[in-house]
Coordinates of C-alpha atoms in Angstrom, one line a residue:
Chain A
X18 CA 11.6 2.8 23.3
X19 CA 8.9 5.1 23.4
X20 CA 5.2 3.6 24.4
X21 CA 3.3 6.8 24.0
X22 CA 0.3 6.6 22.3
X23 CA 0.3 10.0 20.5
X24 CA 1.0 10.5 16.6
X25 CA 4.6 10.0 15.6
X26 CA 5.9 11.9 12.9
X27 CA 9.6 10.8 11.4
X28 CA 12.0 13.3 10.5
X29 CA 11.6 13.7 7.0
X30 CA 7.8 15.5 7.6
X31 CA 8.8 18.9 7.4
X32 CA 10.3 17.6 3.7
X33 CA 6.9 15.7 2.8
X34 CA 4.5 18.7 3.8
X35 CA 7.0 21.1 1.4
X36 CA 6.6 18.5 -0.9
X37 CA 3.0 19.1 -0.9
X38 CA 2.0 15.4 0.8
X39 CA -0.9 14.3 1.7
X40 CA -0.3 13.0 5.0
X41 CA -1.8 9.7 6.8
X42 CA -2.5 8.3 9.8
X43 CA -0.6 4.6 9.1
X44 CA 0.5 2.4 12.8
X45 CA 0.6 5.8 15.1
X46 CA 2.4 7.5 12.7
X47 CA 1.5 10.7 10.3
X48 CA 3.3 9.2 6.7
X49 CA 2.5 10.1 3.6
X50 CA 0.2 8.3 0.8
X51 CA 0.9 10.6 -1.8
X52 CA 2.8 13.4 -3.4
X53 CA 0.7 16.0 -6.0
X54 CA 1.8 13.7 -8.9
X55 CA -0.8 11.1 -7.8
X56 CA 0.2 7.2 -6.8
X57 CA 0.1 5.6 -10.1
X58 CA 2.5 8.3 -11.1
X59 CA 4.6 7.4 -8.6
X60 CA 4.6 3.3 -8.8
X61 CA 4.9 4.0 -12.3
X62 CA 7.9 6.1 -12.0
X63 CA 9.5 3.4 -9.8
X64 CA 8.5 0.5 -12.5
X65 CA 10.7 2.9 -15.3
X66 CA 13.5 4.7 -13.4
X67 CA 13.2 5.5 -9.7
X68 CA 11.6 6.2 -6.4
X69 CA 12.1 7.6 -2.9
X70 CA 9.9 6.1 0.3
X71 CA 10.1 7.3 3.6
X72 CA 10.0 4.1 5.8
X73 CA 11.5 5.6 8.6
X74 CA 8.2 4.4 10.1
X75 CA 9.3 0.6 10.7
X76 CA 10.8 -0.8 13.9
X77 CA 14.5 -0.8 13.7
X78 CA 16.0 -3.0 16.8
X79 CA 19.8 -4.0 17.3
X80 CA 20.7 -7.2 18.5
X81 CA 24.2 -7.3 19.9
X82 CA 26.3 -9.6 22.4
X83 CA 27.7 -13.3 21.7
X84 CA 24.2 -14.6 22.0
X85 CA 22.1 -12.4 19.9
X86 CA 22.7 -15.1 16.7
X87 CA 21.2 -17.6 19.5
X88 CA 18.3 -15.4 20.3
X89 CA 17.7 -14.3 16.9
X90 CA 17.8 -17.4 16.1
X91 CA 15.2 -18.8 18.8
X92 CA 12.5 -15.7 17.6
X93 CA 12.8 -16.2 14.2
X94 CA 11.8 -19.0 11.3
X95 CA 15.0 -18.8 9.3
X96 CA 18.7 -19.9 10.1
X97 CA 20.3 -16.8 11.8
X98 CA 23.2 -18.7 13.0
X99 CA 24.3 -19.3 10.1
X100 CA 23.5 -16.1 8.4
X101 CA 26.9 -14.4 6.9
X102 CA 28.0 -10.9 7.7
X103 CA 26.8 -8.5 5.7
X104 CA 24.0 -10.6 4.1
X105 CA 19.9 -10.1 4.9
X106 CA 17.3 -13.1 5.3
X107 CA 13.4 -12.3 4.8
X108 CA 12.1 -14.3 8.0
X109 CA 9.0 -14.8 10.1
X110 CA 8.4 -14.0 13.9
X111 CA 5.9 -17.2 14.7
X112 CA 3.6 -17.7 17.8
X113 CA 4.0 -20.9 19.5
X114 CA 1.2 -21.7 17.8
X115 CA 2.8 -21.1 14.7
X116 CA 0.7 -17.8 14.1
X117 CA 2.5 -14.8 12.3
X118 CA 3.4 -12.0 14.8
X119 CA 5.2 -10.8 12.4
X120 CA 7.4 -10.8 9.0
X121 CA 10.9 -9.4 9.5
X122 CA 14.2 -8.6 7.5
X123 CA 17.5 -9.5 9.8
X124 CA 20.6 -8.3 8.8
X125 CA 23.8 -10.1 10.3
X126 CA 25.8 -6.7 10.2
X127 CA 28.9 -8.4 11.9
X128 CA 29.6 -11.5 13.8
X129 CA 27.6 -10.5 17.5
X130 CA 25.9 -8.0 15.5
X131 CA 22.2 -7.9 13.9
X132 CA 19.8 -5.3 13.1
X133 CA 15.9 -6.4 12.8
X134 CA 13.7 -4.5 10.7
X135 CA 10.0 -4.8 11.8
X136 CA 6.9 -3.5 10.6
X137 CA 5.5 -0.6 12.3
X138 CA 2.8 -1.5 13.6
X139 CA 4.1 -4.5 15.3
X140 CA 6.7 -3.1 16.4
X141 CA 4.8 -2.4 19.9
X142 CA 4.4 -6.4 20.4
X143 CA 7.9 -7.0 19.2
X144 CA 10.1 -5.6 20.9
X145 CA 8.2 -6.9 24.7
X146 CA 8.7 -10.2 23.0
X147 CA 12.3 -9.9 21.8
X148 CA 12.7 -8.4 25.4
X149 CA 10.9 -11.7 27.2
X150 CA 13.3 -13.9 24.9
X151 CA 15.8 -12.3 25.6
X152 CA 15.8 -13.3 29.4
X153 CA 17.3 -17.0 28.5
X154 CA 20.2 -15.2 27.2
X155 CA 23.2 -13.9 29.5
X156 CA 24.9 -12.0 26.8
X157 CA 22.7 -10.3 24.7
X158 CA 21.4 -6.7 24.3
X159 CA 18.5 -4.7 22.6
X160 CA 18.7 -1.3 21.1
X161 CA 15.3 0.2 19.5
X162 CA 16.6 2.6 16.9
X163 CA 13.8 3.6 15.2
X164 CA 13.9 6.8 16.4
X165 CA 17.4 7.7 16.4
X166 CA 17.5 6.9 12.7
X167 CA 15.7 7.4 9.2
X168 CA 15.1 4.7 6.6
X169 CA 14.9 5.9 2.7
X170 CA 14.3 2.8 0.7
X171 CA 15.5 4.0 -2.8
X172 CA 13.8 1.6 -5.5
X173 CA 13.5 1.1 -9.3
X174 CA 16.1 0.1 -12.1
X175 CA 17.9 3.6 -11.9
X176 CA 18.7 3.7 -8.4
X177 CA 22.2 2.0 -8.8
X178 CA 23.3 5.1 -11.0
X179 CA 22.2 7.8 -7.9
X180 CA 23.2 5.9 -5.7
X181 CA 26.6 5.6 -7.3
X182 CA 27.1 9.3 -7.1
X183 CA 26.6 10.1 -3.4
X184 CA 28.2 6.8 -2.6
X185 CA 30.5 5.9 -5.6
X186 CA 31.6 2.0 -5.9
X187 CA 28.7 1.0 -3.0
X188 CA 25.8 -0.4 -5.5
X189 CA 28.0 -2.3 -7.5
X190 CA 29.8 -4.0 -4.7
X191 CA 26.2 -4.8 -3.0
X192 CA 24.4 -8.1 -4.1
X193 CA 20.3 -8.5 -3.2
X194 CA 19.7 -9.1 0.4
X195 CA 23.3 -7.7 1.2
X196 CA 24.2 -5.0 3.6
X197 CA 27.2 -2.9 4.0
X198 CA 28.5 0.4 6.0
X199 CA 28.9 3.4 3.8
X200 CA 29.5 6.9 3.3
X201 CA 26.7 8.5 2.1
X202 CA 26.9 12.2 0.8
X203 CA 29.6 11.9 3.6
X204 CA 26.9 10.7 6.1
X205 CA 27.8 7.4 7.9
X206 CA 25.1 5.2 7.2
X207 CA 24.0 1.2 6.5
X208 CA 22.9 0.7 3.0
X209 CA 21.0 -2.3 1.9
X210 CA 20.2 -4.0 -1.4
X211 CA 16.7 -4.5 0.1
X212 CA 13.3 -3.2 -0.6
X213 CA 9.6 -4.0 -0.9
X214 CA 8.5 -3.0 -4.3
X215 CA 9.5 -6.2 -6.3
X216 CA 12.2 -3.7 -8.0
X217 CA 15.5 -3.8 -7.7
X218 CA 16.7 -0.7 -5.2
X219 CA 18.1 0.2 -1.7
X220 CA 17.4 0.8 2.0
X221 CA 19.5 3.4 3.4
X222 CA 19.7 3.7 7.4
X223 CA 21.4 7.1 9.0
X224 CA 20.8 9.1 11.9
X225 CA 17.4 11.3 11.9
X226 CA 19.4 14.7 11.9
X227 CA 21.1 13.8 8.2
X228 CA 17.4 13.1 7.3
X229 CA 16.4 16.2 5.5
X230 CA 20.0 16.3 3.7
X231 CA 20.2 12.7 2.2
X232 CA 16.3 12.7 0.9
X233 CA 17.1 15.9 -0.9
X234 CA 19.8 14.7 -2.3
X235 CA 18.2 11.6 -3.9
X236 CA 15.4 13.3 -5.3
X237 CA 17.9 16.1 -7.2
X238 CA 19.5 12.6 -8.3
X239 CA 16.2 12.2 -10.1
X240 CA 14.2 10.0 -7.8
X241 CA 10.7 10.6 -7.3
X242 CA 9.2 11.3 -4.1
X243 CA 6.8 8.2 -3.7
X244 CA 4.3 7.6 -0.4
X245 CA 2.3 4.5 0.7
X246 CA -0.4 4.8 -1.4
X247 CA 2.3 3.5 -4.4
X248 CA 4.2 1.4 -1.9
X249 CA 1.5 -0.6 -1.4
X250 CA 0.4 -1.0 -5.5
X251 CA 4.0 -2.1 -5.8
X252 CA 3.9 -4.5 -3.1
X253 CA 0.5 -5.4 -4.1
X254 CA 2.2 -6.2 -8.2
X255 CA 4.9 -8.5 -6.7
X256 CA 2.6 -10.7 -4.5
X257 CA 4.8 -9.7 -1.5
X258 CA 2.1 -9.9 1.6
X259 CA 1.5 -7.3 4.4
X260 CA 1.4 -8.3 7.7
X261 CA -2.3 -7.3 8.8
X262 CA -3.7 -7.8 5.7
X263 CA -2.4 -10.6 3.4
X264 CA -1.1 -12.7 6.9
X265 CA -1.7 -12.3 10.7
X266 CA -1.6 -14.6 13.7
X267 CA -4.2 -16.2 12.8
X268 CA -2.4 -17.1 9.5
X269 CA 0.3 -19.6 9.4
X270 CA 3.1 -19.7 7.3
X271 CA 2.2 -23.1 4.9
X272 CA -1.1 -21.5 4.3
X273 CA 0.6 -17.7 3.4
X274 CA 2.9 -19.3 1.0
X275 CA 6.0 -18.5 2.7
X276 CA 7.0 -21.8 3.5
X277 CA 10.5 -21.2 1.7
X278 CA 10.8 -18.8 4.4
X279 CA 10.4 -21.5 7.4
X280 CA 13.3 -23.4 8.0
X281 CA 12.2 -26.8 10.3
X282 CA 15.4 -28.6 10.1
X283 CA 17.4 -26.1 11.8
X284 CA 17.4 -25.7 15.8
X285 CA 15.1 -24.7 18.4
X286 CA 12.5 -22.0 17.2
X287 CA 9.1 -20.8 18.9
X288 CA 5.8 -22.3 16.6
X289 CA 8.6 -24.9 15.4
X290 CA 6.4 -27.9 16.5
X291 CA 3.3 -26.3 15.4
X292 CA 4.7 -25.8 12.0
X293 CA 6.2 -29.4 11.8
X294 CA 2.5 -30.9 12.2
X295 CA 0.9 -28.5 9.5
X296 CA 3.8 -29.3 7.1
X297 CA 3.0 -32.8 7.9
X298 CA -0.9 -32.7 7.7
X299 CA -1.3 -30.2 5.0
X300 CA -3.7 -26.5 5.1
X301 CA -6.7 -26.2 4.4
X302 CA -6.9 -22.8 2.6
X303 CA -4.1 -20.7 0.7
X304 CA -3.4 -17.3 -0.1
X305 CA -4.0 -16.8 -4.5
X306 CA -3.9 -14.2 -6.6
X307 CA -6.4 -13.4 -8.7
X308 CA -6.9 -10.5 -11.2
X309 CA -10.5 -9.4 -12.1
X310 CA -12.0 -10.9 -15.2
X311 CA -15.6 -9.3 -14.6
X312 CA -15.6 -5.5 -13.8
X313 CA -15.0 -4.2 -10.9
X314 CA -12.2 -3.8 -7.7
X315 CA -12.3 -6.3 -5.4
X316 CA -11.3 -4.8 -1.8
X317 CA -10.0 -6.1 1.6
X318 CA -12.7 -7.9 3.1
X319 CA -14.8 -8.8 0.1
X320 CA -16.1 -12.7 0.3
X321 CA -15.1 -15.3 -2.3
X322 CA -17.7 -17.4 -3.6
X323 CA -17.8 -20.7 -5.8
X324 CA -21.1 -22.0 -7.0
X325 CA -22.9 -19.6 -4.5
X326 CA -20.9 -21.0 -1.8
X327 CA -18.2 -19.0 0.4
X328 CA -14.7 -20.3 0.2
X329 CA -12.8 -17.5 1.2
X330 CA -11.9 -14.0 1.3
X331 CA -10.0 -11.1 -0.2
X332 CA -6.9 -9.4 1.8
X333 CA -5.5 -7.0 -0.9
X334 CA -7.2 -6.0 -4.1
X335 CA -6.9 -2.8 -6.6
X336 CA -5.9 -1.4 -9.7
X337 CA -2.5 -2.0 -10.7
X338 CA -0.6 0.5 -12.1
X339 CA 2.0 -1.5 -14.5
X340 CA -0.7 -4.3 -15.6
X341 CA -3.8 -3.2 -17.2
X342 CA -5.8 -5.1 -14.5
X343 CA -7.3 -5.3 -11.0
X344 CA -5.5 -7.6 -8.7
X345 CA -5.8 -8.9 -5.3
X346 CA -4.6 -11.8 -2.4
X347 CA -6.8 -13.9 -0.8
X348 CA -7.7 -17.0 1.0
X349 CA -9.7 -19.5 -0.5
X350 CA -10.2 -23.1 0.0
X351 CA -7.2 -25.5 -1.1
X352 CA -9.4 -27.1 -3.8
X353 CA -9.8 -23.8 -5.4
X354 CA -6.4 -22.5 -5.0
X355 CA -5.0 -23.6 -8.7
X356 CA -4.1 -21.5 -11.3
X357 CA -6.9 -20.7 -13.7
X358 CA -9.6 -22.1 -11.6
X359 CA -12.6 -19.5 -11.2
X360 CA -13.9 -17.6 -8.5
X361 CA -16.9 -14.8 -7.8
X362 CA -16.2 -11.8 -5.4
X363 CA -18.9 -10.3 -4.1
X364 CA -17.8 -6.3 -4.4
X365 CA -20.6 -4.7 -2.2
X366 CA -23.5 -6.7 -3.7
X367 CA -22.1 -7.6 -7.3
X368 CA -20.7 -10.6 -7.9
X369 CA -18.1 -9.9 -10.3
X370 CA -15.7 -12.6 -12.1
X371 CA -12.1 -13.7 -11.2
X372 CA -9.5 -16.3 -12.1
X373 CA -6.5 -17.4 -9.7
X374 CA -3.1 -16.5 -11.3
X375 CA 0.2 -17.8 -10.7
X376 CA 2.3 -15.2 -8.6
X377 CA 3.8 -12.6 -8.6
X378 CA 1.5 -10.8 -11.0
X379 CA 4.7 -8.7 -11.9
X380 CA 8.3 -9.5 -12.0
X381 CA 11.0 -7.3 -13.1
X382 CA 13.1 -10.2 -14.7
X383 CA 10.1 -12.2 -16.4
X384 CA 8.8 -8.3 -17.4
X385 CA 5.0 -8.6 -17.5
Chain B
X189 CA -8.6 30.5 -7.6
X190 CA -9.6 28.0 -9.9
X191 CA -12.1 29.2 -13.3
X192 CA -14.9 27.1 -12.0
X193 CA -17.5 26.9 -14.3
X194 CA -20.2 29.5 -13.9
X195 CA -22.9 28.0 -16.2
X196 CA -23.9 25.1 -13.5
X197 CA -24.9 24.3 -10.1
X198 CA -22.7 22.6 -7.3
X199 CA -23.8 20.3 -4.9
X200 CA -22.4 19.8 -0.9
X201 CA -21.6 16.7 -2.2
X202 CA -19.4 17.9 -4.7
X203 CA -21.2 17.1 -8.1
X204 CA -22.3 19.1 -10.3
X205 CA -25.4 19.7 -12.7
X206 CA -25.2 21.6 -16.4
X207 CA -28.8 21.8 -17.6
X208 CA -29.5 21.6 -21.0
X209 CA -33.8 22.0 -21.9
X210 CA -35.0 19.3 -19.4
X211 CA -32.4 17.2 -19.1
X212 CA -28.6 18.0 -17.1
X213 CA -25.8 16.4 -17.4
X214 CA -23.9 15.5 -13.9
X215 CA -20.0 15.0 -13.3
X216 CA -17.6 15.8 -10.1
X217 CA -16.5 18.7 -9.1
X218 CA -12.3 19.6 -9.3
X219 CA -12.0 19.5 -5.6
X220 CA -13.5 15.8 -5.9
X221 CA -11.2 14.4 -8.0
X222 CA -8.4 16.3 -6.1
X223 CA -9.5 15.1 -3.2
X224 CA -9.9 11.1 -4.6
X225 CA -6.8 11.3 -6.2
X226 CA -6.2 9.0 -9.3
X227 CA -9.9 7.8 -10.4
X228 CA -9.7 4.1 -11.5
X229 CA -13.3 3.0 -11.6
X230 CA -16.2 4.0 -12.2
X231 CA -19.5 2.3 -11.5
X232 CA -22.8 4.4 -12.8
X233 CA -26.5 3.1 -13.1
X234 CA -28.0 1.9 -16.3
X235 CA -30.4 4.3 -18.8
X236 CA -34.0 4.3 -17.5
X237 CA -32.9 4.2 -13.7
X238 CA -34.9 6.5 -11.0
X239 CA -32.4 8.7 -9.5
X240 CA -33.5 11.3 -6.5
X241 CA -31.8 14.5 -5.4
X242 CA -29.0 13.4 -2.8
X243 CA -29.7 9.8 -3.3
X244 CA -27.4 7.5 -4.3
X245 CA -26.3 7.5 -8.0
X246 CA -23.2 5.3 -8.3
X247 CA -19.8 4.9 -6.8
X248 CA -16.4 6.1 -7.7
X249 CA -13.2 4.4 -6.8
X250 CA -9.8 5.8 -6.7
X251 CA -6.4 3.6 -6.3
X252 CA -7.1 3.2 -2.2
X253 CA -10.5 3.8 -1.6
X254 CA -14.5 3.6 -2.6
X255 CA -16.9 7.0 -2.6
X256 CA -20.5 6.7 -3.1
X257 CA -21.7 9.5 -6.1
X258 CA -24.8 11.1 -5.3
X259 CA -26.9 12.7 -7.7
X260 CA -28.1 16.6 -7.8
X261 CA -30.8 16.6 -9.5
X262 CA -33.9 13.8 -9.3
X263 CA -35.4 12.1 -12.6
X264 CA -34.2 9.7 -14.6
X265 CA -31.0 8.9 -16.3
X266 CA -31.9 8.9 -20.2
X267 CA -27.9 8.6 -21.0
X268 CA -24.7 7.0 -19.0
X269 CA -21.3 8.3 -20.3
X270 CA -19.9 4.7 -21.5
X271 CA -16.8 6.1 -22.9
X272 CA -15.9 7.7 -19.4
X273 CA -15.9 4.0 -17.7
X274 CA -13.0 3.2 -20.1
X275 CA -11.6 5.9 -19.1
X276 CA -11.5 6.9 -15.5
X277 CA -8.5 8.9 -15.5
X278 CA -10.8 12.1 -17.6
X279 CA -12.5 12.5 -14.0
X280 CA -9.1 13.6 -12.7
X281 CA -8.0 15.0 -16.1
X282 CA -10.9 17.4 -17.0
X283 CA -14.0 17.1 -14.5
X284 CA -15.8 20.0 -15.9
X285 CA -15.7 18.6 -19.8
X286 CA -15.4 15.2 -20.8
X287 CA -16.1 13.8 -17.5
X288 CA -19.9 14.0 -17.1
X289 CA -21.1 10.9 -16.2
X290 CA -24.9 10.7 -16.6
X291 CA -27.7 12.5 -18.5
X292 CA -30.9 13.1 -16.4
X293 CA -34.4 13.7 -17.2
X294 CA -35.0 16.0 -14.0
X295 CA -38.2 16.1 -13.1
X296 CA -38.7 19.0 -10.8
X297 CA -36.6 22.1 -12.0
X298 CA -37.2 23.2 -8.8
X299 CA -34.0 20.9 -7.5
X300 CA -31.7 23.3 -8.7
X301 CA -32.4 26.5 -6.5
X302 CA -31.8 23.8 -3.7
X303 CA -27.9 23.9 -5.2
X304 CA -25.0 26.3 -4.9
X305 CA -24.0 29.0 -7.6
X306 CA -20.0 28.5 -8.8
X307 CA -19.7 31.3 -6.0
X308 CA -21.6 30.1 -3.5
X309 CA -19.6 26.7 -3.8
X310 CA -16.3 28.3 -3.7
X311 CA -17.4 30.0 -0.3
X312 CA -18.3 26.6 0.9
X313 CA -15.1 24.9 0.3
X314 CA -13.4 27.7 2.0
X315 CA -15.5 26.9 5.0
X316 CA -14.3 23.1 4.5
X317 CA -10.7 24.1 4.5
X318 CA -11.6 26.2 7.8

């Protein structure tokens, strides 16, 4: 893979700057947060009827070889081995000190086969460390095909519909967290019933030079162009954390709130013994929602206070743009980490009002 | 380009100033809320607050980020635009009209000939744009 430092653009850019983007530097590479319809536009077109994302941005690595289950399932926090074909897991990538490097989708996409899908900006410490790993293995190889490929995540309750026309009988057949090969608009591609919006929707993977012609084609479908900006409100809405922000190394798993996601009965996995004393001994602080009850935004990086002490601090927070509210994530001390108990932000001076919710703050099935 | 209003002045800062007798009303300019994007918040001093030219007057926040609103004019604020806080979205919707955001007592006229005529402003964002 490449290691160079400079700006990375994927191919769909020429389509966002005719689009009228505003473009971003996000992990090394120039993406865009927005379209000229504005971001709450855009989440809100996703919530109703459907959205386009360029996430061609995110580490795509191959696994392949009889032992790429085993080493997959060595790295990683869920049971790969026994991961069917064609079927996803949401996992975690733990330091031996049971630290998140990273949170991961794998995809068993046939029986020596698996495609990991990595955030961007890890993608620079992954792949070195899926390379180390990979040196207890005999039969095992790695293939970075980030570049080689684009991702278009296709999201929101009318996606199955266009969808269905450039790939007629493929949505139906494709359950959540499933993955199949398809014909796209005649393109060869993977298309998965995956996504991080909280909506139901699709990932499609093809090669970089189809790019152009499959994004086109979705948006004439009638699905709007949408950039990080909303992404990130829709992430934000369904409590799904971002690596960085919500979660980090020095963040483990328990204390995240994606324990379902740790699997310690299963074999051999690196931060497995770490993880086995915190499930045993408990955390001392948790990742909550909140949504404002005072006015005012809290932002990444604002301090949590009870009784004019601090017990924590915020890792998300803004407007959302389904819910008439402002929401965030945060730590705060176990004790304070119920539902409905109170909690002061300071935003920049003003200490505002906020309760913990229960999470996800949106949900497509309970509606809001 | 854009029918900018000609009966104000501009500030670098992007704000602008309508006088009316001695008092002006202040809001953002177009290219502000263009630039912002969606306008979600809005947090504005209270009546009777001491404002000075180019100091700090309040903060506006769009979906990603926070920008500090700084006033054009010095004096005091006699009236804040209340309606506009449940509102945000009028910055983005009409920033010339129903988006002004403070009344202020000025208290040196002389302020505005420190500011830039409609024209003078659209030159300046041409600069900006290179």
């Amino acid at each position: 893979m490449s290691t160079t430092d400079s700006l990375q653009r994927t191919a769909l850019y020429p389509a966002h700057l005719a689009l009228g983007a505003r473009m971003v530097l996000f992990a090394g590479w120039e993406m865009p947060i927005q379209y000229p319809r504005g971001i709450l536009a855009e989440a809100r077109a996703v919530r109703s009827s459907a959205g386009i994302f360029d996430v061609s941005h995110m580490g795509r690595i191959e696994i392949t070889g009889r032992d790429a289950p085993a080493l997959m399932d060595l790295v990683l926090t869920q049971d790969v081995m026994g991961l069917k074909e064609g079927r996803a897991r949401y996992a975690l990538l733990c330091t031996e000190e049971g630290g998140i490097t990273d949170d991961v989708i794998i995809y068993r996409l046939g029986p020596d086969h698996l495609l990991l899908v990595c955030n961007a900006g890890n993608r620079p410490a992954v792949w070195p460390w899926l390379q180390r790993c990979a040196g207890e293995f005999n039969r095992v190889d790695l293939k970075d095909t980030t570049e080689a490929t684009v991702m278009i995540a296709l999201q929101g309750p009318q996606t199955p519909a266009i969808l269905e026309r450039l790939a007629p009988g493929v949505a139906s057949a494709l359950r959540p967290f499933a993955i199949t090969r398809a014909q796209v608009a005649g393109v060869q591609a993977l298309v998965a019933r995956t996504g991080y919006t909280g909506e139901d929707g699709f990932e499609v993977m093809a090669p970089a030079q189809e790019g152009e012609r499959l994004w086109g084609l979705l948006i004439q479908g009638g699905a709007a162009p949408c950039g990080l900006g909303a992404r990130d409100v829709l992430r934000l809405e369904a409590a799904l954390p971002l690596h960085g922000h919500d979660m980090d190394v020095s963040t483990n798993p328990f204390e995240a709130g994606l324990e379902r996601f740790v699997n310690l009965q299963k074999g051999r996995f690196l931060g497995q013994q770490a993880l086995q004393r915190v499930h045993a001994n408990g955390v001392a602080r948790k990742l909550v929602g909140f949504v404002m009850t005072g006015r005012g935004i809290a932002r990444s990086g604002c301090s949590i206070l009870s009784n004019g002490q601090a017990i924590g601090q915020v890792t998300s927070g803004g407007p959302s743009a389904t819910l008439d509210k402002n929401i965030g994530l945060g730590y705060v001390a176990v004790e304070h980490a119920q539902p409905g108990a109170s909690l002061i932000i300071d935003i920049r001076g003003n200490l505002v009002e906020a309760q913990v919710v229960p999470l996800p703050f949106y949900s497509r099935r309970r509606g809001l | 380009m854009t029918d900018r209003p000609t009966d104000r002045r501009y500030s670098r800062e992007h704000e602008w100033v309508l006088t009316d007798g001695g008092t002006a009303l202040v809001g953002i300019t177009d290219y502000a809320q263009a630039e912002l994007g969606d306008v979600v918040f809005l947090n504005l001093p209270e009546v009777g607050a001491q404002v000075t030219q180019y100091g700090k007057l309040g903060e506006v926040e769009s979906v990603k980020a926070v920008s500090d609103l700084f006033s054009p004019v010095s004096g005091e604020v006699v009236e804040v635009h209340q309606e506009l806080m449940e509102h945000p979205e009028w910055v983005n919707e009409d920033p010339f009209g129903k988006a002004w955001m403070v009344r202020v007592r000025m208290s040196d006229r002389a302020d505005l000939a420190k500011l830039m005529t409609a024209e003078q402003y659209a030159k300046f964002l041409e600069g900006l744009e290179h």
